[in-house]
């Protein structure tokens, strides 16, 4: 809805921006709707994430920057479709709570037989208590809270690949949050 509000504004004041928003939004919707495949190459999911971040960059202007640095080998890995989206969404949603500007960095490497993806932001981070609550929610099989994004992703990875894989959260209040994803390569 925020993107549509940005589009409404852009139609009036910046037609080129409005066109870019419509093109990106149509690609995002197409990717989300076509769910025949449960896994995709990381390269494909990253195209979606780049579009998703670009829309938010248009919305937040110079308050949002991002970088993607993923090894070529890592890009070829099969990953669950839309794996990174809830993490990026959380970075944007919670990162601005105490920061004016937000940077999100995505890195990906292959280490041995594992794909390691790291999503870091320089947002407000979490207190140690809040971090423990988030970790507890992620590990709870019967999560009944409204916070389901990281929980669902972690459970999905555990169910698909086993206990050696999943999501790990690190955070320092006032400095940012880092999410580590580990899947088989």
Coordinates of N, CA and C in Angstrom, one line a residue:
X1 N 0.8 -1.2 0.0 CA 0.0 0.0 0.0 C 0.9 1.3 0.0
X2 N 2.0 1.2 0.7 CA 2.9 2.4 0.7 C 3.4 2.6 -0.7
X3 N 3.7 1.6 -1.4 CA 4.3 1.7 -2.8 C 3.2 2.3 -3.7
X4 N 1.9 1.9 -3.5 CA 0.9 2.5 -4.3 C 0.7 4.0 -4.0
X5 N 0.9 4.4 -2.7 CA 0.8 5.8 -2.4 C 1.9 6.5 -3.0
X6 N 3.1 5.9 -3.0 CA 4.3 6.6 -3.7 C 4.0 6.7 -5.2
X7 N 3.4 5.7 -5.8 CA 3.0 5.7 -7.2 C 2.0 6.8 -7.5
X8 N 1.0 6.9 -6.6 CA 0.0 8.0 -6.8 C 0.7 9.4 -6.8
X9 N 1.6 9.6 -5.9 CA 2.3 10.9 -5.9 C 3.2 11.0 -7.1
X10 N 3.9 9.9 -7.5 CA 4.8 10.0 -8.7 C 4.1 10.3 -10.0
X11 N 2.9 9.8 -10.1 CA 2.1 10.0 -11.3 C 1.9 11.5 -11.5
X12 N 1.8 12.3 -10.5 CA 1.5 13.7 -10.6 C 2.8 14.5 -10.8
X13 N 3.9 14.1 -10.1 CA 5.1 14.9 -10.1 C 6.3 14.3 -10.9
X14 N 6.3 13.0 -11.2 CA 7.5 12.4 -11.8 C 7.0 11.2 -12.6
X15 N 6.7 11.4 -13.9 CA 6.1 10.3 -14.7 C 7.1 9.2 -14.9
X16 N 8.4 9.5 -15.0 CA 9.5 8.5 -15.2 C 9.5 7.6 -14.0
X17 N 9.5 8.2 -12.8 CA 9.5 7.4 -11.6 C 8.2 6.5 -11.5
X18 N 7.1 7.1 -11.9 CA 5.8 6.3 -11.9 C 5.9 5.1 -12.8
X19 N 6.5 5.3 -14.0 CA 6.7 4.2 -14.9 C 7.6 3.1 -14.3
X20 N 8.7 3.5 -13.7 CA 9.6 2.6 -13.1 C 8.9 1.8 -12.0
X21 N 8.1 2.4 -11.2 CA 7.4 1.8 -10.1 C 6.4 0.7 -10.7
X22 N 5.7 1.1 -11.7 CA 4.7 0.2 -12.3 C 5.4 -1.1 -12.9
X23 N 6.5 -0.9 -13.6 CA 7.3 -2.0 -14.1 C 7.8 -2.9 -13.1
X24 N 8.4 -2.3 -12.0 CA 9.0 -3.1 -10.9 C 7.9 -3.9 -10.2
X25 N 6.8 -3.1 -9.9 CA 5.7 -3.8 -9.2 C 5.1 -4.9 -10.0
X26 N 5.0 -4.8 -11.3 CA 4.4 -5.9 -12.1 C 5.3 -7.1 -12.0
X27 N 6.7 -6.9 -12.1 CA 7.6 -8.0 -12.0 C 7.5 -8.7 -10.6
X28 N 7.4 -7.9 -9.5 CA 7.2 -8.5 -8.2 C 5.9 -9.3 -8.1
X29 N 4.9 -8.8 -8.6 CA 3.6 -9.5 -8.5 C 3.6 -10.8 -9.3
X30 N 4.2 -10.7 -10.5 CA 4.3 -11.9 -11.3 C 5.2 -13.0 -10.6
X31 N 6.2 -12.6 -10.0 CA 7.1 -13.5 -9.3 C 6.4 -14.1 -8.1
X32 N 5.6 -13.4 -7.3 CA 4.9 -13.9 -6.2 C 3.7 -14.8 -6.6
X33 N 3.1 -14.5 -7.7 CA 1.9 -15.2 -8.1 C 2.3 -16.6 -8.7
X34 N 3.3 -16.7 -9.4 CA 3.7 -17.9 -10.1 C 4.5 -18.8 -9.1
X35 N 3.8 -19.5 -8.3 CA 4.4 -20.3 -7.2 C 4.5 -21.8 -7.6
X36 N 4.6 -22.2 -8.9 CA 4.7 -23.6 -9.2 C 6.0 -24.2 -8.6
X37 N 7.0 -23.5 -8.5 CA 8.3 -24.0 -8.0 C 8.4 -23.5 -6.5
X38 N 8.8 -24.5 -5.7 CA 9.0 -24.1 -4.3 C 10.5 -23.7 -4.1
X39 N 11.4 -24.1 -5.0 CA 12.7 -23.7 -4.9 C 13.1 -23.0 -6.2
X40 N 14.0 -22.1 -6.1 CA 14.5 -21.4 -7.3 C 16.0 -21.2 -7.1
X41 N 16.7 -20.8 -8.2 CA 18.1 -20.4 -8.0 C 18.2 -19.1 -7.3
X42 N 19.2 -19.0 -6.4 CA 19.3 -17.8 -5.6 C 19.4 -16.6 -6.5
X43 N 20.0 -16.7 -7.6 CA 20.1 -15.6 -8.6 C 18.7 -15.1 -8.9
X44 N 17.7 -15.9 -9.1 CA 16.4 -15.5 -9.4 C 15.7 -14.8 -8.2
X45 N 15.9 -15.4 -7.0 CA 15.3 -14.7 -5.8 C 16.0 -13.4 -5.6
X46 N 17.3 -13.3 -5.9 CA 18.0 -12.0 -5.7 C 17.4 -10.9 -6.7
X47 N 17.0 -11.3 -7.9 CA 16.4 -10.4 -8.8 C 15.1 -9.8 -8.2
X48 N 14.3 -10.7 -7.6 CA 13.1 -10.2 -6.9 C 13.5 -9.3 -5.8
X49 N 14.5 -9.6 -5.0 CA 14.9 -8.8 -3.8 C 15.5 -7.4 -4.3
X50 N 16.2 -7.4 -5.4 CA 16.7 -6.1 -6.0 C 15.5 -5.3 -6.4
X51 N 14.5 -5.8 -7.0 CA 13.3 -5.1 -7.3 C 12.6 -4.6 -6.1
X52 N 12.4 -5.5 -5.1 CA 11.8 -5.1 -3.8 C 12.5 -4.0 -3.1
X53 N 13.8 -4.0 -3.1 CA 14.6 -3.0 -2.5 C 14.6 -1.7 -3.3
X54 N 14.6 -1.8 -4.6 CA 14.5 -0.6 -5.5 C 13.2 0.1 -5.2
X55 N 12.1 -0.6 -5.1 CA 10.8 0.1 -4.8 C 10.9 0.9 -3.5
X56 N 11.5 0.3 -2.5 CA 11.6 1.0 -1.2 C 12.6 2.1 -1.3
X57 N 13.6 1.9 -2.1 CA 14.6 3.0 -2.4 C 13.8 4.2 -3.0
X58 N 13.0 4.0 -3.9 CA 12.2 5.0 -4.5 C 11.3 5.7 -3.5
X59 N 10.7 4.9 -2.6 CA 9.8 5.4 -1.6 C 10.6 6.2 -0.5
X60 N 11.7 5.7 -0.1 CA 12.5 6.4 1.0 C 13.6 7.4 0.5
X61 N 13.8 7.4 -0.8 CA 14.8 8.3 -1.4 C 16.2 7.9 -0.8
X62 N 16.9 8.9 -0.4 CA 18.3 8.7 0.0 C 18.4 8.2 1.4
X63 N 17.2 7.9 2.1 CA 17.2 7.3 3.4 C 17.5 5.8 3.4
X64 N 17.4 5.2 2.2 CA 17.7 3.7 2.1 C 18.7 3.5 1.1
X65 N 19.7 2.7 1.4 CA 20.7 2.2 0.5 C 20.9 0.7 0.7
X66 N 21.4 0.1 -0.3 CA 21.6 -1.4 -0.1 C 22.7 -1.8 -1.0
X67 N 23.3 -3.0 -0.7 CA 24.3 -3.6 -1.5 C 24.1 -5.1 -1.5
X68 N 24.4 -5.7 -2.6 CA 24.3 -7.2 -2.8 C 25.6 -7.7 -3.3
X69 N 26.2 -8.6 -2.6 CA 27.5 -9.1 -3.0 C 27.5 -10.6 -2.7
X70 N 27.1 -11.4 -3.8 CA 26.9 -12.8 -3.7 C 27.8 -13.5 -4.7
X71 N 28.6 -14.5 -4.2 CA 29.4 -15.2 -5.1 C 28.7 -15.9 -6.3
X72 N 29.3 -16.0 -7.4 CA 28.7 -16.6 -8.6 C 28.3 -18.0 -8.3
X73 N 29.1 -18.8 -7.5 CA 28.7 -20.2 -7.2 C 27.5 -20.1 -6.3
X74 N 27.4 -19.2 -5.4 CA 26.2 -19.1 -4.5 C 25.0 -18.8 -5.3
X75 N 25.1 -18.0 -6.3 CA 23.9 -17.6 -7.1 C 23.3 -18.8 -7.8
X76 N 24.1 -19.8 -8.0 CA 23.5 -21.0 -8.7 C 22.8 -22.0 -7.7
X77 N 22.9 -21.7 -6.4 CA 22.3 -22.6 -5.4 C 20.8 -22.6 -5.5
X78 N 20.1 -23.7 -5.3 CA 18.7 -23.7 -5.1 C 18.3 -23.4 -3.7
X79 N 17.3 -22.4 -3.6 CA 16.9 -22.0 -2.3 C 15.3 -21.9 -2.3
X80 N 14.7 -21.9 -1.1 CA 13.3 -21.7 -1.1 C 12.9 -20.4 -1.7
X81 N 11.9 -20.4 -2.5 CA 11.4 -19.2 -3.1 C 11.0 -18.2 -2.0
X82 N 11.3 -16.9 -2.3 CA 11.0 -15.8 -1.4 C 11.6 -15.9 0.0
X83 N 12.8 -16.6 0.0 CA 13.5 -16.8 1.3 C 14.0 -15.5 1.9
X84 N 14.5 -14.6 1.2 CA 15.0 -13.3 1.7 C 14.0 -12.3 2.0
X85 N 12.9 -12.3 1.4 CA 11.9 -11.2 1.5 C 11.5 -10.9 3.0
X86 N 11.1 -11.9 3.8 CA 10.7 -11.5 5.2 C 11.9 -10.9 6.0
X87 N 13.1 -11.2 5.7 CA 14.2 -10.6 6.4 C 14.4 -9.2 5.9
X88 N 14.3 -8.9 4.7 CA 14.4 -7.5 4.1 C 13.3 -6.7 4.7
X89 N 12.1 -7.3 4.7 CA 10.9 -6.6 5.2 C 11.1 -6.2 6.6
X90 N 11.6 -7.1 7.4 CA 11.9 -6.8 8.9 C 12.9 -5.7 9.0
X91 N 14.0 -5.7 8.2 CA 15.0 -4.7 8.2 C 14.4 -3.3 8.0
X92 N 13.6 -3.2 7.0 CA 12.9 -1.9 6.7 C 11.9 -1.5 7.8
X93 N 11.1 -2.5 8.2 CA 10.1 -2.2 9.2 C 10.6 -1.7 10.5
X94 N 11.7 -2.4 11.0 CA 12.2 -2.1 12.3 C 13.4 -1.3 12.3
X95 N 14.1 -1.3 11.1 CA 15.4 -0.5 11.1 C 15.2 1.0 11.2
X96 N 14.1 1.5 10.8 CA 13.9 3.0 10.8 C 13.4 3.5 12.2
X97 N 13.1 2.6 13.1 CA 12.6 3.0 14.4 C 13.4 4.0 15.1
X98 N 14.7 3.8 15.0 CA 15.6 4.8 15.7 C 16.7 5.3 14.8
X99 N 16.6 5.1 13.6 CA 17.6 5.6 12.6 C 16.9 6.4 11.5
X100 N 17.6 7.4 11.0 CA 17.1 8.2 9.9 C 17.4 7.6 8.6
X101 N 18.6 6.9 8.5 CA 19.0 6.3 7.3 C 19.3 4.8 7.5
X102 N 19.0 4.0 6.5 CA 19.2 2.6 6.7 C 20.0 2.0 5.5
X103 N 21.0 1.2 5.8 CA 21.7 0.4 4.8 C 21.5 -1.0 5.0
X104 N 21.2 -1.8 4.0 CA 21.0 -3.2 4.1 C 22.1 -3.8 3.1
X105 N 22.8 -4.8 3.7 CA 23.9 -5.4 2.9 C 23.6 -6.9 2.9
X106 N 23.5 -7.5 1.7 CA 23.3 -8.9 1.5 C 24.6 -9.5 0.9
X107 N 25.1 -10.6 1.6 CA 26.3 -11.3 1.1 C 25.9 -12.8 1.0
X108 N 26.6 -13.4 0.1 CA 26.3 -14.9 0.0 C 27.6 -15.6 -0.5
X109 N 27.9 -16.7 0.2 CA 29.1 -17.5 -0.1 C 28.8 -18.9 0.0
X110 N 29.6 -19.7 -0.6 CA 29.6 -21.2 -0.4 C 30.7 -21.6 0.5
X111 N 30.4 -22.2 1.6 CA 31.5 -22.7 2.5 C 31.3 -24.2 2.7
X112 N 32.2 -24.9 2.1 CA 32.1 -26.4 2.1 C 30.9 -26.8 1.4
X113 N 30.0 -27.5 2.0 CA 28.8 -28.0 1.4 C 27.6 -27.1 1.8
X114 N 27.8 -25.9 2.3 CA 26.8 -25.0 2.8 C 26.7 -23.7 2.0
X115 N 25.5 -23.2 1.8 CA 25.3 -21.9 1.3 C 25.1 -21.0 2.5
X116 N 25.9 -19.9 2.6 CA 25.7 -19.0 3.8 C 25.3 -17.6 3.2
X117 N 24.2 -17.2 3.7 CA 23.7 -15.9 3.2 C 23.5 -15.0 4.5
X118 N 24.0 -13.8 4.4 CA 24.0 -12.9 5.5 C 23.3 -11.6 5.1
X119 N 22.4 -11.2 5.9 CA 21.7 -9.9 5.7 C 21.9 -9.0 6.9
X120 N 22.6 -7.9 6.6 CA 23.0 -7.0 7.7 C 22.3 -5.7 7.5
X121 N 21.8 -5.1 8.6 CA 21.3 -3.7 8.5 C 22.0 -2.9 9.6
X122 N 22.0 -1.6 9.4 CA 22.5 -0.7 10.4 C 21.4 0.0 11.2
X123 N 20.3 -0.6 11.3 CA 19.1 -0.1 11.9 C 19.3 0.0 13.4
X124 N 18.2 0.1 14.1 CA 18.2 0.3 15.6 C 18.6 -0.9 16.4
X125 N 18.6 -2.1 15.8 CA 19.0 -3.3 16.5 C 18.0 -3.6 17.6
X126 N 18.4 -4.6 18.4 CA 17.5 -5.1 19.5 C 18.3 -5.1 20.8
X127 N 17.5 -4.9 21.9 CA 18.1 -5.1 23.2 C 18.4 -6.6 23.3
X128 N 19.2 -7.0 24.3 CA 19.5 -8.4 24.5 C 18.2 -9.2 24.9
X129 N 17.4 -8.5 25.7 CA 16.1 -9.2 26.1 C 15.2 -9.4 24.8
X130 N 15.1 -8.4 24.0 CA 14.3 -8.6 22.8 C 14.9 -9.6 21.8
X131 N 16.2 -9.7 21.7 CA 16.8 -10.7 20.9 C 16.5 -12.1 21.4
X132 N 16.5 -12.3 22.7 CA 16.2 -13.6 23.3 C 14.7 -13.9 23.0
X133 N 13.9 -12.9 23.1 CA 12.4 -13.2 22.8 C 12.3 -13.6 21.3
X134 N 13.0 -13.0 20.4 CA 12.9 -13.3 19.0 C 13.4 -14.7 18.7
X135 N 14.6 -15.0 19.3 CA 15.1 -16.4 19.2 C 14.2 -17.4 19.8
X136 N 13.5 -17.1 20.9 CA 12.6 -18.0 21.5 C 11.4 -18.3 20.6
X137 N 10.8 -17.2 20.0 CA 9.7 -17.4 19.0 C 10.1 -18.2 17.8
X138 N 11.4 -18.0 17.3 CA 11.8 -18.8 16.2 C 11.9 -20.3 16.5
X139 N 12.3 -20.6 17.7 CA 12.5 -22.0 18.1 C 11.3 -22.7 18.5
X140 N 10.2 -21.9 18.8 CA 8.9 -22.5 19.3 C 8.2 -23.1 18.1
X141 N 8.0 -24.4 18.2 CA 7.2 -25.1 17.1 C 5.8 -24.6 17.0
X142 N 5.2 -24.2 18.1 CA 3.8 -23.8 18.2 C 3.7 -22.3 18.4
X143 N 4.4 -21.5 17.6 CA 4.4 -20.0 17.7 C 3.0 -19.5 17.6
X144 N 2.6 -18.8 18.6 CA 1.2 -18.2 18.6 C 1.3 -16.7 18.6
X145 N 2.4 -16.1 18.4 CA 2.5 -14.7 18.4 C 2.2 -14.1 17.0
X146 N 2.1 -12.8 16.9 CA 1.9 -12.2 15.6 C 3.1 -12.1 14.8
X147 N 4.3 -12.4 15.4 CA 5.6 -12.3 14.7 C 5.9 -13.6 14.0
X148 N 5.6 -13.7 12.7 CA 5.7 -15.0 12.1 C 6.7 -15.1 11.0
X149 N 7.2 -14.0 10.5 CA 8.1 -14.0 9.3 C 9.4 -14.9 9.5
X150 N 10.2 -14.5 10.5 CA 11.4 -15.3 10.8 C 11.1 -16.7 11.3
X151 N 10.1 -16.8 12.1 CA 9.7 -18.1 12.6 C 9.4 -19.0 11.4
X152 N 8.5 -18.6 10.5 CA 8.1 -19.4 9.3 C 9.3 -19.7 8.5
X153 N 10.2 -18.8 8.2 CA 11.4 -19.1 7.4 C 12.3 -20.1 8.1
X154 N 12.5 -19.9 9.4 CA 13.4 -20.9 10.1 C 12.8 -22.3 10.1
X155 N 11.5 -22.4 10.4 CA 10.8 -23.7 10.4 C 10.8 -24.3 9.0
X156 N 10.6 -23.5 8.0 CA 10.7 -24.0 6.6 C 12.1 -24.6 6.3
X157 N 13.1 -23.9 6.7 CA 14.5 -24.4 6.4 C 14.7 -25.7 7.2
X158 N 14.3 -25.7 8.5 CA 14.5 -26.9 9.3 C 13.7 -28.1 8.7
X159 N 12.5 -27.9 8.2 CA 11.7 -29.0 7.7 C 12.3 -29.4 6.3
X160 N 12.8 -28.5 5.5 CA 13.3 -28.9 4.2 C 14.7 -29.6 4.3
X161 N 15.5 -29.1 5.2 CA 16.9 -29.5 5.2 C 17.4 -30.2 6.4
X162 N 16.7 -30.1 7.6 CA 17.2 -30.7 8.8 C 17.7 -29.7 9.8
X163 N 18.1 -30.2 11.0 CA 18.5 -29.4 12.1 C 19.8 -28.6 12.0
X164 N 20.6 -29.0 11.0 CA 21.9 -28.3 10.9 C 21.7 -27.0 10.1
X165 N 20.5 -26.7 9.6 CA 20.3 -25.5 8.8 C 19.2 -24.6 9.4
X166 N 19.1 -23.4 8.9 CA 18.1 -22.5 9.4 C 18.6 -21.1 9.5
X167 N 18.0 -20.3 10.4 CA 18.2 -18.9 10.6 C 18.8 -18.6 12.0
X168 N 19.8 -17.8 12.0 CA 20.4 -17.3 13.2 C 20.4 -15.8 13.3
X169 N 20.0 -15.2 14.4 CA 19.8 -13.8 14.5 C 20.9 -13.2 15.5
X170 N 21.6 -12.2 15.1 CA 22.5 -11.4 16.0 C 22.0 -10.0 15.9
X171 N 22.1 -9.3 17.0 CA 21.7 -7.9 17.0 C 22.4 -7.2 18.2
X172 N 22.7 -5.9 17.9 CA 23.2 -5.0 19.0 C 22.4 -3.8 19.0
X173 N 21.8 -3.5 20.1 CA 20.9 -2.3 20.2 C 21.7 -1.1 19.8
X174 N 21.1 -0.3 18.9 CA 21.7 1.0 18.4 C 22.6 0.8 17.2
X175 N 23.0 -0.5 16.9 CA 24.0 -0.7 15.9 C 23.4 -1.5 14.7
X176 N 22.4 -2.3 14.9 CA 21.9 -3.1 13.8 C 21.7 -4.5 14.0
X177 N 21.2 -5.2 13.0 CA 20.9 -6.6 13.1 C 21.5 -7.4 12.0
X178 N 21.9 -8.6 12.2 CA 22.5 -9.5 11.2 C 21.7 -10.8 11.3
X179 N 21.2 -11.2 10.1 CA 20.6 -12.5 10.0 C 21.4 -13.4 9.1
X180 N 21.7 -14.6 9.7 CA 22.5 -15.6 8.9 C 21.5 -16.7 8.5
X181 N 21.6 -17.1 7.2 CA 20.8 -18.2 6.7 C 21.8 -19.3 6.3
X182 N 21.6 -20.5 6.7 CA 22.4 -21.6 6.2 C 21.5 -22.7 5.6
X183 N 21.8 -23.0 4.3 CA 21.1 -24.1 3.6 C 22.2 -25.0 3.0
X184 N 21.8 -26.1 2.6 CA 22.8 -27.0 1.8 C 23.1 -26.3 0.5
X185 N 24.3 -26.5 0.0 CA 24.6 -25.9 -1.3 C 24.2 -26.9 -2.4

